[in-house]
Backbone as JSON, one array per atom type, in Angstrom:
{
  "sequence": "MTAESIHVFEQRLEAISGECARAFRTVAPQLMADLEVSAFERWANLGVTLAQGGWRAWECAAWYFRLSPQLFARLDLDGLAVLLEPAGRLTAHMPQLGIDLLRGAARFLEHDRPVTLAEWVAAGERLLPIGRAGRVASAYFEVSPEVLPLTGLTEYQECLALVHTLAATAEVSALELLHQSPLRLEKIPPLARLKALRLVHALAWQVPSMA",
  "N": [[-49.86, -38.53, 13.04], [-50.6, -37.51, 16.34], [-50.88, -38.37, 19.91], [-52.37, -36.18, 21.05], [-53.99, -35.24, 19.1], [-55.54, -37.44, 18.4], [-56.76, -37.47, 20.72], [-58.39, -35.21, 20.63], [-60.49, -35.97, 18.68], [-61.76, -37.78, 20.32], [-62.5, -36.58, 22.37], [-64.38, -34.97, 20.98], [-66.35, -36.72, 20.26], [-67.02, -38.02, 22.53], [-68.49, -35.97, 23.83], [-70.92, -36.35, 22.41], [-71.44, -39.12, 22.75], [-70.59, -41.5, 25.19], [-70.33, -44.18, 24.61], [-69.82, -44.2, 21.84], [-67.5, -42.96, 21.69], [-65.8, -44.71, 22.98], [-65.9, -46.91, 21.37], [-64.43, -45.94, 19.09], [-62.21, -45.17, 20.29], [-61.2, -48.18, 20.56], [-60.59, -48.98, 18.19], [-58.89, -47.16, 16.86], [-55.95, -47.07, 17.23], [-55.16, -49.49, 15.77], [-56.22, -48.72, 12.9], [-54.53, -46.52, 12.75], [-52.1, -47.49, 12.41], [-52.77, -48.32, 9.69], [-53.43, -46.38, 8.12], [-52.47, -43.41, 6.33], [-52.01, -40.21, 7.74], [-53.56, -38.11, 6.82], [-55.91, -39.55, 5.89], [-56.67, -41.03, 7.96], [-57.56, -38.92, 9.52], [-59.57, -38.33, 8.03], [-61.26, -40.6, 7.95], [-61.9, -40.54, 10.87], [-63.29, -38.09, 10.88], [-65.6, -38.74, 9.2], [-66.91, -40.58, 10.97], [-67.56, -38.78, 13.1], [-69.24, -36.91, 11.86], [-71.24, -38.53, 11.04], [-72.31, -39.35, 13.66], [-73.13, -36.87, 14.47], [-75.62, -36.52, 13.17], [-78.21, -36.63, 13.96], [-81.0, -37.53, 16.18], [-80.0, -40.33, 18.36], [-78.01, -40.76, 16.19], [-75.32, -41.45, 16.96], [-75.67, -44.2, 17.84], [-75.21, -45.62, 15.12], [-73.09, -44.55, 14.25], [-71.18, -45.57, 16.19], [-71.33, -48.2, 15.38], [-70.06, -47.93, 12.93], [-67.47, -47.38, 13.72], [-66.76, -49.61, 15.03], [-66.93, -51.57, 12.84], [-65.25, -50.64, 11.13], [-62.42, -51.74, 10.57], [-63.05, -54.32, 9.39], [-64.56, -53.51, 7.1], [-62.64, -51.96, 5.81], [-61.37, -54.14, 4.76], [-62.29, -54.58, 2.15], [-63.08, -52.35, 0.95], [-61.82, -49.0, -0.02], [-61.06, -45.79, 1.31], [-62.78, -43.86, 0.04], [-64.62, -45.37, -1.03], [-65.74, -46.31, 1.57], [-66.84, -44.04, 2.38], [-68.71, -43.45, 0.54], [-70.43, -45.48, 1.03], [-71.29, -44.68, 3.59], [-73.07, -42.51, 2.87], [-75.8, -43.47, 2.15], [-76.19, -44.78, 4.69], [-76.27, -42.65, 6.56], [-78.76, -41.49, 5.57], [-80.52, -43.49, 5.93], [-80.23, -43.72, 8.8], [-81.33, -41.2, 9.55], [-83.87, -41.55, 9.22], [-84.34, -43.77, 10.87], [-82.71, -44.92, 13.61], [-81.92, -47.56, 13.92], [-82.03, -48.76, 11.42], [-79.62, -47.65, 9.72], [-77.66, -48.9, 11.34], [-78.21, -51.51, 10.63], [-77.88, -51.62, 7.99], [-75.02, -51.12, 7.96], [-73.99, -53.22, 9.18], [-74.96, -55.55, 7.6], [-73.78, -54.69, 5.28], [-71.23, -55.15, 6.01], [-70.92, -57.91, 5.96], [-71.92, -58.82, 3.46], [-69.79, -57.85, 2.16], [-68.0, -59.81, 2.55], [-67.72, -61.82, 0.68], [-67.63, -62.48, -3.07], [-70.49, -61.24, -4.96], [-73.43, -61.4, -6.85], [-74.42, -59.24, -7.29], [-73.61, -55.51, -7.18], [-72.15, -53.69, -4.39], [-73.49, -51.15, -4.12], [-75.77, -51.64, -5.5], [-77.0, -53.6, -4.16], [-77.54, -52.04, -1.78], [-79.23, -49.91, -2.66], [-81.45, -51.44, -3.44], [-82.21, -52.19, -0.97], [-82.84, -49.66, 0.02], [-85.03, -48.99, -1.44], [-86.85, -50.57, -0.3], [-87.83, -49.34, 1.94], [-90.12, -47.65, 1.96], [-92.04, -49.46, 2.25], [-94.25, -51.19, 4.07], [-94.38, -50.95, 7.87], [-92.47, -48.88, 9.9], [-89.79, -49.41, 8.74], [-89.44, -52.22, 8.68], [-89.37, -54.05, 6.85], [-87.32, -53.46, 5.15], [-85.32, -53.36, 6.92], [-85.12, -56.3, 7.57], [-84.16, -56.88, 5.01], [-81.72, -56.1, 4.99], [-80.59, -57.56, 7.08], [-80.72, -60.25, 6.3], [-80.3, -60.8, 3.67], [-77.55, -60.92, 3.02], [-77.2, -63.27, 3.65], [-78.84, -65.09, 1.71], [-77.88, -64.47, -0.9], [-75.42, -66.18, -1.31], [-76.75, -68.48, -1.99], [-77.98, -67.94, -4.55], [-78.31, -66.88, -7.92], [-77.83, -64.22, -9.88], [-80.66, -63.84, -11.45], [-82.17, -65.35, -9.77], [-81.96, -63.9, -7.16], [-82.89, -61.17, -7.95], [-85.93, -62.12, -8.32], [-86.47, -63.18, -5.92], [-86.42, -60.73, -4.65], [-88.45, -59.33, -6.04], [-90.51, -60.83, -5.36], [-90.85, -60.43, -2.6], [-91.42, -57.64, -2.7], [-94.0, -57.8, -3.85], [-95.37, -59.45, -1.94], [-95.08, -57.77, 0.6], [-96.69, -55.74, -0.36], [-99.3, -56.43, 0.32], [-99.27, -57.67, 2.56], [-97.4, -57.1, 5.33], [-96.28, -58.97, 7.07], [-95.93, -61.41, 5.83], [-93.84, -60.75, 3.97], [-92.02, -60.48, 5.74], [-91.54, -62.73, 6.79], [-91.01, -64.53, 4.72], [-88.46, -63.38, 3.94], [-86.91, -63.83, 6.22], [-86.92, -66.62, 6.46], [-85.84, -67.39, 4.03], [-82.88, -68.29, 3.59], [-83.01, -70.97, 4.82], [-85.13, -72.33, 3.59], [-84.42, -71.93, 0.86], [-81.91, -73.51, 0.75], [-82.79, -76.11, 1.02], [-84.08, -76.56, -1.39], [-83.02, -77.96, -4.59], [-80.35, -76.5, -6.4], [-80.91, -76.1, -9.1], [-83.62, -75.73, -9.24], [-84.41, -73.84, -8.05], [-84.98, -70.91, -9.0], [-87.5, -71.82, -10.68], [-89.14, -72.57, -8.37], [-89.27, -70.2, -6.97], [-90.61, -68.43, -8.8], [-92.92, -69.73, -9.24], [-94.1, -69.4, -6.58], [-94.28, -66.75, -6.64], [-96.03, -66.19, -8.75], [-98.22, -67.46, -7.57], [-98.78, -65.61, -5.32], [-99.33, -63.19, -6.56], [-101.76, -64.09, -7.78], [-103.62, -64.85, -5.59], [-103.85, -62.75, -3.58], [-104.46, -62.74, -0.87], [-102.92, -64.58, 0.31], [-100.54, -63.51, 0.95]],
  "CA": [[-50.95, -38.53, 13.9], [-50.15, -37.66, 17.56], [-51.91, -38.79, 20.92], [-53.1, -35.19, 21.37], [-54.78, -35.16, 17.89], [-56.57, -38.34, 18.5], [-57.82, -37.09, 22.08], [-59.31, -34.15, 20.36], [-61.48, -36.66, 18.16], [-62.19, -38.65, 21.24], [-63.4, -35.35, 23.24], [-65.62, -34.57, 20.16], [-67.28, -37.99, 20.2], [-67.52, -37.9, 23.94], [-69.59, -34.71, 23.94], [-72.03, -37.03, 21.79], [-71.9, -40.24, 23.2], [-69.31, -42.15, 25.67], [-70.14, -45.54, 23.83], [-69.17, -44.03, 20.68], [-65.9, -42.73, 21.92], [-64.94, -45.98, 23.39], [-65.84, -47.61, 19.83], [-63.32, -45.1, 18.46], [-60.83, -45.71, 20.98], [-60.85, -49.38, 20.7], [-60.25, -49.37, 16.76], [-58.03, -46.15, 16.52], [-54.56, -47.75, 17.16], [-55.14, -50.31, 14.45], [-56.27, -47.87, 12.06], [-53.47, -45.41, 12.75], [-51.18, -48.27, 11.63], [-53.1, -48.85, 8.49], [-53.77, -45.33, 7.16], [-51.92, -42.26, 6.45], [-52.47, -39.18, 8.72], [-54.93, -37.39, 6.06], [-56.65, -40.58, 5.46], [-57.09, -41.28, 9.24], [-58.37, -37.84, 9.99], [-60.92, -38.27, 7.15], [-62.1, -41.58, 8.49], [-62.65, -40.01, 11.88], [-64.42, -37.18, 10.7], [-66.84, -39.24, 8.64], [-67.62, -40.79, 12.05], [-68.17, -37.97, 13.99], [-70.27, -36.26, 11.11], [-72.51, -39.54, 11.05], [-72.65, -39.23, 15.01], [-74.01, -35.49, 14.76], [-76.78, -36.64, 12.09], [-79.66, -36.66, 14.58], [-81.42, -38.2, 17.33], [-79.24, -41.57, 18.31], [-77.26, -41.38, 15.22], [-74.37, -41.89, 17.6], [-75.37, -45.68, 17.72], [-74.75, -45.97, 13.88], [-71.62, -44.11, 14.28], [-70.54, -46.51, 17.05], [-71.14, -49.49, 14.66], [-69.19, -47.41, 12.0], [-66.18, -47.44, 14.15], [-66.51, -51.23, 15.36], [-66.98, -52.43, 11.64], [-64.16, -50.12, 10.02], [-61.47, -52.8, 10.19], [-63.64, -55.13, 8.49], [-65.05, -52.87, 5.77], [-61.53, -51.72, 5.13], [-60.7, -55.27, 4.18], [-62.74, -54.81, 0.99], [-63.33, -51.09, 0.55], [-60.93, -47.92, 0.33], [-61.9, -44.73, 2.08], [-63.76, -43.5, -0.71], [-65.79, -46.46, -1.09], [-66.61, -46.13, 2.79], [-67.72, -42.49, 2.36], [-69.88, -43.6, -0.43], [-71.35, -46.39, 2.09], [-71.82, -43.86, 4.71], [-74.25, -41.67, 2.57], [-77.1, -44.18, 2.65], [-76.16, -45.2, 5.84], [-76.69, -41.28, 7.05], [-80.12, -41.21, 5.27], [-81.33, -44.55, 6.93], [-80.32, -43.12, 10.52], [-81.93, -39.97, 9.86], [-85.23, -42.1, 9.19], [-84.7, -44.67, 12.03], [-81.2, -45.12, 13.69], [-81.54, -48.92, 13.82], [-81.77, -49.05, 10.02], [-78.32, -47.39, 9.67], [-76.82, -50.14, 11.93], [-78.51, -52.9, 9.98], [-77.28, -51.47, 6.7], [-73.72, -51.17, 7.84], [-73.71, -54.8, 9.43], [-75.22, -56.16, 6.53], [-72.6, -54.66, 4.28], [-69.66, -55.99, 6.22], [-71.07, -59.49, 5.74], [-72.17, -58.64, 2.2], [-68.42, -57.72, 1.58], [-67.13, -61.06, 2.89], [-67.77, -62.64, -0.64], [-67.95, -61.91, -4.25], [-71.66, -61.37, -5.14], [-73.85, -61.32, -8.11], [-74.59, -57.73, -7.36], [-72.54, -54.88, -6.49], [-72.56, -53.09, -3.2], [-74.3, -50.2, -4.33], [-76.99, -52.15, -6.17], [-77.81, -54.24, -2.97], [-77.92, -51.07, -1.07], [-80.36, -49.51, -3.28], [-82.71, -52.46, -3.28], [-82.8, -52.14, 0.62], [-83.53, -48.49, 0.34], [-86.25, -49.13, -2.18], [-88.13, -51.1, 0.37], [-88.13, -48.54, 2.99], [-91.59, -47.06, 2.08], [-93.17, -50.66, 2.33], [-94.48, -51.79, 5.53], [-94.27, -50.25, 9.06], [-91.09, -48.48, 10.65], [-88.89, -49.89, 7.83], [-89.03, -53.58, 9.18], [-89.03, -54.96, 5.7], [-85.93, -52.94, 4.76], [-84.2, -53.9, 8.19], [-84.76, -57.49, 7.58], [-83.47, -57.4, 3.93], [-80.0, -55.81, 5.26], [-80.01, -58.39, 7.84], [-80.86, -61.49, 6.05], [-80.17, -61.24, 2.3], [-76.34, -61.24, 2.76], [-77.12, -65.04, 3.64], [-79.57, -65.4, 0.79], [-77.16, -64.35, -1.89], [-74.74, -67.15, -1.78], [-77.69, -69.38, -2.63], [-78.74, -67.63, -5.73], [-77.72, -66.22, -9.1], [-78.45, -62.81, -10.21], [-81.87, -63.87, -11.49], [-83.05, -65.67, -8.61], [-81.95, -62.72, -6.31], [-83.97, -60.42, -8.51], [-86.98, -62.78, -8.61], [-86.76, -63.22, -4.79], [-86.54, -59.42, -4.4], [-89.57, -58.84, -6.4], [-91.4, -61.5, -4.28], [-90.75, -59.48, -1.26], [-92.39, -56.47, -2.8], [-95.44, -58.29, -4.09], [-95.96, -59.83, -0.71], [-95.13, -56.65, 1.32], [-97.65, -54.77, -0.65], [-100.61, -56.73, 0.9], [-99.11, -58.07, 4.06], [-95.91, -57.2, 5.65], [-95.72, -60.29, 7.9], [-95.48, -62.54, 5.1], [-92.9, -60.49, 3.42], [-90.85, -60.6, 6.68], [-91.56, -64.17, 7.09], [-89.98, -64.76, 3.41], [-87.04, -62.7, 4.01], [-86.35, -64.68, 7.61], [-86.9, -68.06, 6.11], [-85.23, -67.78, 2.86], [-81.87, -69.05, 3.78], [-83.12, -72.45, 5.19], [-85.87, -72.89, 2.41], [-83.68, -72.3, -0.49], [-80.96, -74.56, 1.04], [-83.53, -77.44, 0.81], [-84.32, -76.67, -2.85], [-81.65, -78.08, -5.16], [-80.05, -75.06, -6.97], [-81.53, -75.75, -10.4], [-85.18, -75.73, -9.04], [-84.64, -72.54, -7.08], [-85.54, -70.22, -9.94], [-88.85, -72.39, -10.74], [-89.82, -72.36, -7.17], [-89.29, -68.73, -6.71], [-91.51, -67.82, -9.77], [-94.22, -70.37, -8.79], [-94.66, -68.74, -5.38], [-94.53, -65.4, -6.74], [-97.25, -66.24, -9.47], [-99.35, -67.83, -6.56], [-98.75, -64.38, -4.71], [-100.09, -62.38, -7.53], [-103.12, -64.59, -8.02], [-103.92, -65.14, -4.5], [-103.35, -61.6, -2.61], [-104.81, -63.01, 0.7], [-101.79, -65.43, 0.6], [-99.55, -62.46, 1.42]],
  "C": [[-50.51, -38.42, 15.23], [-51.4, -37.88, 18.46], [-52.69, -37.6, 21.16], [-54.12, -35.15, 20.19], [-55.96, -36.17, 18.14], [-57.45, -38.06, 19.59], [-58.66, -36.06, 21.74], [-60.49, -35.06, 19.75], [-62.27, -37.36, 19.37], [-63.27, -37.69, 22.09], [-64.59, -35.07, 22.26], [-66.75, -35.51, 20.2], [-67.88, -38.23, 21.82], [-68.54, -37.01, 24.42], [-71.0, -35.46, 23.26], [-72.47, -38.1, 22.49], [-70.78, -41.11, 23.92], [-69.33, -43.32, 25.04], [-69.42, -45.23, 22.3], [-67.92, -43.51, 20.66], [-65.34, -43.98, 22.22], [-64.85, -46.95, 22.2], [-64.67, -47.08, 19.14], [-61.98, -45.4, 18.85], [-60.33, -47.12, 20.65], [-60.26, -49.74, 19.28], [-59.14, -48.48, 16.15], [-56.74, -46.63, 16.2], [-54.25, -48.55, 15.86], [-55.19, -49.55, 13.26], [-55.27, -46.71, 11.79], [-52.46, -46.04, 12.06], [-51.45, -48.3, 10.13], [-52.99, -47.55, 7.51], [-52.76, -44.11, 7.37], [-52.65, -41.18, 7.29], [-53.76, -38.57, 8.01], [-56.04, -38.25, 6.09], [-57.28, -40.92, 7.0], [-58.11, -40.07, 9.76], [-59.65, -37.85, 9.07], [-61.9, -39.2, 7.56], [-62.87, -41.27, 9.87], [-63.57, -39.12, 11.79], [-65.7, -37.55, 10.06], [-67.46, -39.86, 9.83], [-68.36, -39.75, 12.82], [-69.34, -37.23, 13.11], [-71.68, -37.12, 11.21], [-73.22, -39.31, 12.55], [-73.64, -38.06, 15.2], [-75.32, -35.78, 13.91], [-77.98, -36.43, 12.76], [-79.81, -37.55, 15.77], [-80.95, -39.91, 17.43], [-78.41, -42.0, 17.22], [-75.91, -41.65, 15.65], [-74.41, -43.42, 17.55], [-74.88, -46.07, 16.34], [-73.43, -45.65, 13.77], [-70.55, -45.03, 15.07], [-70.39, -47.76, 16.39], [-70.13, -49.16, 13.48], [-67.62, -47.67, 12.48], [-65.73, -48.97, 14.19], [-66.23, -51.83, 14.01], [-65.88, -51.87, 10.66], [-63.15, -51.0, 9.69], [-62.01, -53.82, 9.06], [-64.16, -54.82, 7.21], [-63.9, -52.47, 5.22], [-60.9, -52.72, 4.3], [-61.13, -55.25, 2.45], [-63.07, -53.3, 0.21], [-62.24, -50.02, 0.72], [-61.84, -46.95, 1.11], [-63.06, -44.12, 1.38], [-65.01, -44.19, -0.88], [-66.64, -46.47, 0.41], [-67.27, -45.11, 2.88], [-68.78, -42.72, 1.66], [-70.99, -44.38, 0.59], [-72.08, -45.39, 2.9], [-73.12, -42.81, 4.28], [-75.65, -42.34, 2.8], [-77.34, -44.43, 4.07], [-76.82, -43.72, 7.09], [-78.26, -41.05, 6.81], [-80.86, -41.95, 5.99], [-81.36, -44.06, 8.32], [-81.18, -42.24, 10.72], [-83.68, -40.48, 9.93], [-85.4, -43.11, 10.48], [-83.24, -45.36, 12.32], [-80.87, -46.62, 13.39], [-81.26, -49.26, 12.14], [-80.28, -48.74, 9.6], [-77.28, -48.36, 10.04], [-76.95, -51.28, 11.08], [-77.69, -52.78, 8.66], [-75.55, -51.73, 6.94], [-73.29, -52.61, 8.39], [-73.81, -55.64, 8.36], [-74.26, -55.89, 5.36], [-71.4, -55.18, 4.56], [-69.73, -57.39, 5.98], [-71.2, -59.63, 4.35], [-70.62, -58.65, 1.55], [-67.48, -59.15, 1.77], [-66.94, -61.78, 1.49], [-68.08, -62.07, -1.84], [-69.48, -62.1, -4.35], [-72.2, -61.06, -6.44], [-74.37, -59.81, -8.54], [-73.65, -56.82, -6.76], [-73.14, -54.4, -5.24], [-73.5, -51.92, -3.16], [-75.61, -50.66, -5.08], [-77.76, -52.97, -4.99], [-78.28, -53.08, -1.81], [-79.16, -50.15, -1.26], [-81.45, -50.15, -3.3], [-83.17, -52.17, -1.91], [-83.56, -50.96, 0.89], [-84.88, -48.33, -0.35], [-87.58, -49.87, -1.19], [-88.35, -50.26, 1.71], [-89.53, -48.06, 3.15], [-92.56, -48.25, 2.38], [-92.99, -50.92, 3.77], [-94.34, -50.56, 6.6], [-92.62, -50.06, 9.85], [-89.9, -49.05, 9.8], [-88.32, -51.2, 8.17], [-88.71, -54.3, 7.85], [-87.42, -54.52, 5.12], [-84.95, -53.55, 5.91], [-83.88, -55.49, 7.76], [-84.09, -58.2, 6.2], [-82.11, -57.07, 4.37], [-79.63, -57.01, 6.11], [-79.89, -59.8, 7.31], [-80.33, -61.76, 4.48], [-78.62, -61.45, 2.21], [-76.09, -63.08, 3.01], [-77.84, -65.68, 2.45], [-78.65, -65.46, -0.64], [-76.2, -65.35, -2.22], [-75.34, -68.5, -2.28], [-78.41, -69.08, -3.91], [-77.93, -66.87, -6.63], [-78.28, -65.01, -9.17], [-80.0, -62.99, -10.39], [-82.69, -64.42, -10.47], [-82.89, -64.69, -7.43], [-82.87, -61.66, -6.88], [-85.43, -60.94, -8.28], [-87.45, -62.83, -6.89], [-86.98, -61.68, -4.07], [-88.03, -58.77, -4.7], [-90.91, -59.71, -5.83], [-91.76, -60.85, -3.21], [-91.54, -58.34, -1.44], [-93.72, -56.68, -3.14], [-96.1, -58.78, -2.64], [-96.05, -58.67, 0.3], [-96.31, -55.6, 0.88], [-99.25, -55.02, -0.23], [-100.58, -57.22, 2.31], [-97.94, -58.47, 4.38], [-95.43, -58.29, 6.25], [-95.39, -61.22, 7.0], [-94.18, -62.28, 4.2], [-91.62, -60.75, 4.37], [-90.49, -62.06, 6.88], [-90.7, -65.03, 5.88], [-88.61, -64.47, 3.54], [-86.2, -63.72, 5.14], [-86.24, -66.02, 7.26], [-86.24, -68.56, 4.88], [-83.94, -68.6, 2.81], [-82.29, -70.51, 3.87], [-83.94, -72.94, 4.14], [-85.09, -72.99, 1.36], [-82.42, -73.26, -0.42], [-81.43, -75.98, 0.8], [-83.95, -77.5, -0.52], [-83.07, -76.87, -3.54], [-81.58, -76.93, -6.06], [-80.74, -74.96, -8.48], [-82.82, -75.5, -10.53], [-85.36, -74.43, -8.36], [-85.51, -71.51, -7.87], [-87.13, -70.47, -10.11], [-89.5, -71.99, -9.41], [-90.2, -71.2, -6.74], [-90.57, -68.08, -7.32], [-92.76, -68.6, -9.62], [-94.81, -69.7, -7.49], [-95.0, -67.29, -5.74], [-96.08, -65.29, -7.69], [-98.56, -66.38, -8.48], [-99.68, -66.43, -5.73], [-99.73, -63.53, -5.43], [-101.61, -62.71, -7.82], [-103.88, -64.53, -6.86], [-103.67, -63.97, -3.42], [-103.53, -62.03, -1.12], [-103.82, -63.8, 1.04], [-100.87, -64.6, 1.4], [-99.87, -62.09, 3.06]]
}
């Protein structure tokens, strides 16, 4: 990979957004040292394609470049390409959602989880139709990496089901649950967390006005 080749990518990005080009320029030297030429070109092209994905898509692409060193710590290039598929879909819906997904994924990958990255992403995408402007999905991507260390698979699934139930009647309650979950779960003894979640879920079903 020559400096001239990198400059070509910079120019393509600069034509879309100066900020996106700067994000690429910042991490390119590090990734040049870590990747083969063909892999580097594929990585850069993935970012260019994302940036070209629509109105303000360059914002998500800039975060893709910034987070790439962190994401590569746990993903190979194929895995990163797979992650960009939902990121692109969410960005087309609302640019901030793609950013929230990438930032959340970077934190998700810092530790082993009771669900796979693909399962975590799919759960967030299923929240997209709920509420206004994707706010519930956005909160999920932001907060759930902090919730997962406090739950096993069953608790995580119950918490996610509770979010769906609350959001069906009042988005504000679902958002509050997501944002407050890490603090509240920490205060509940681990063995009692599933029982507490199921109790709240049962109440939400019985009294929709709670939501």
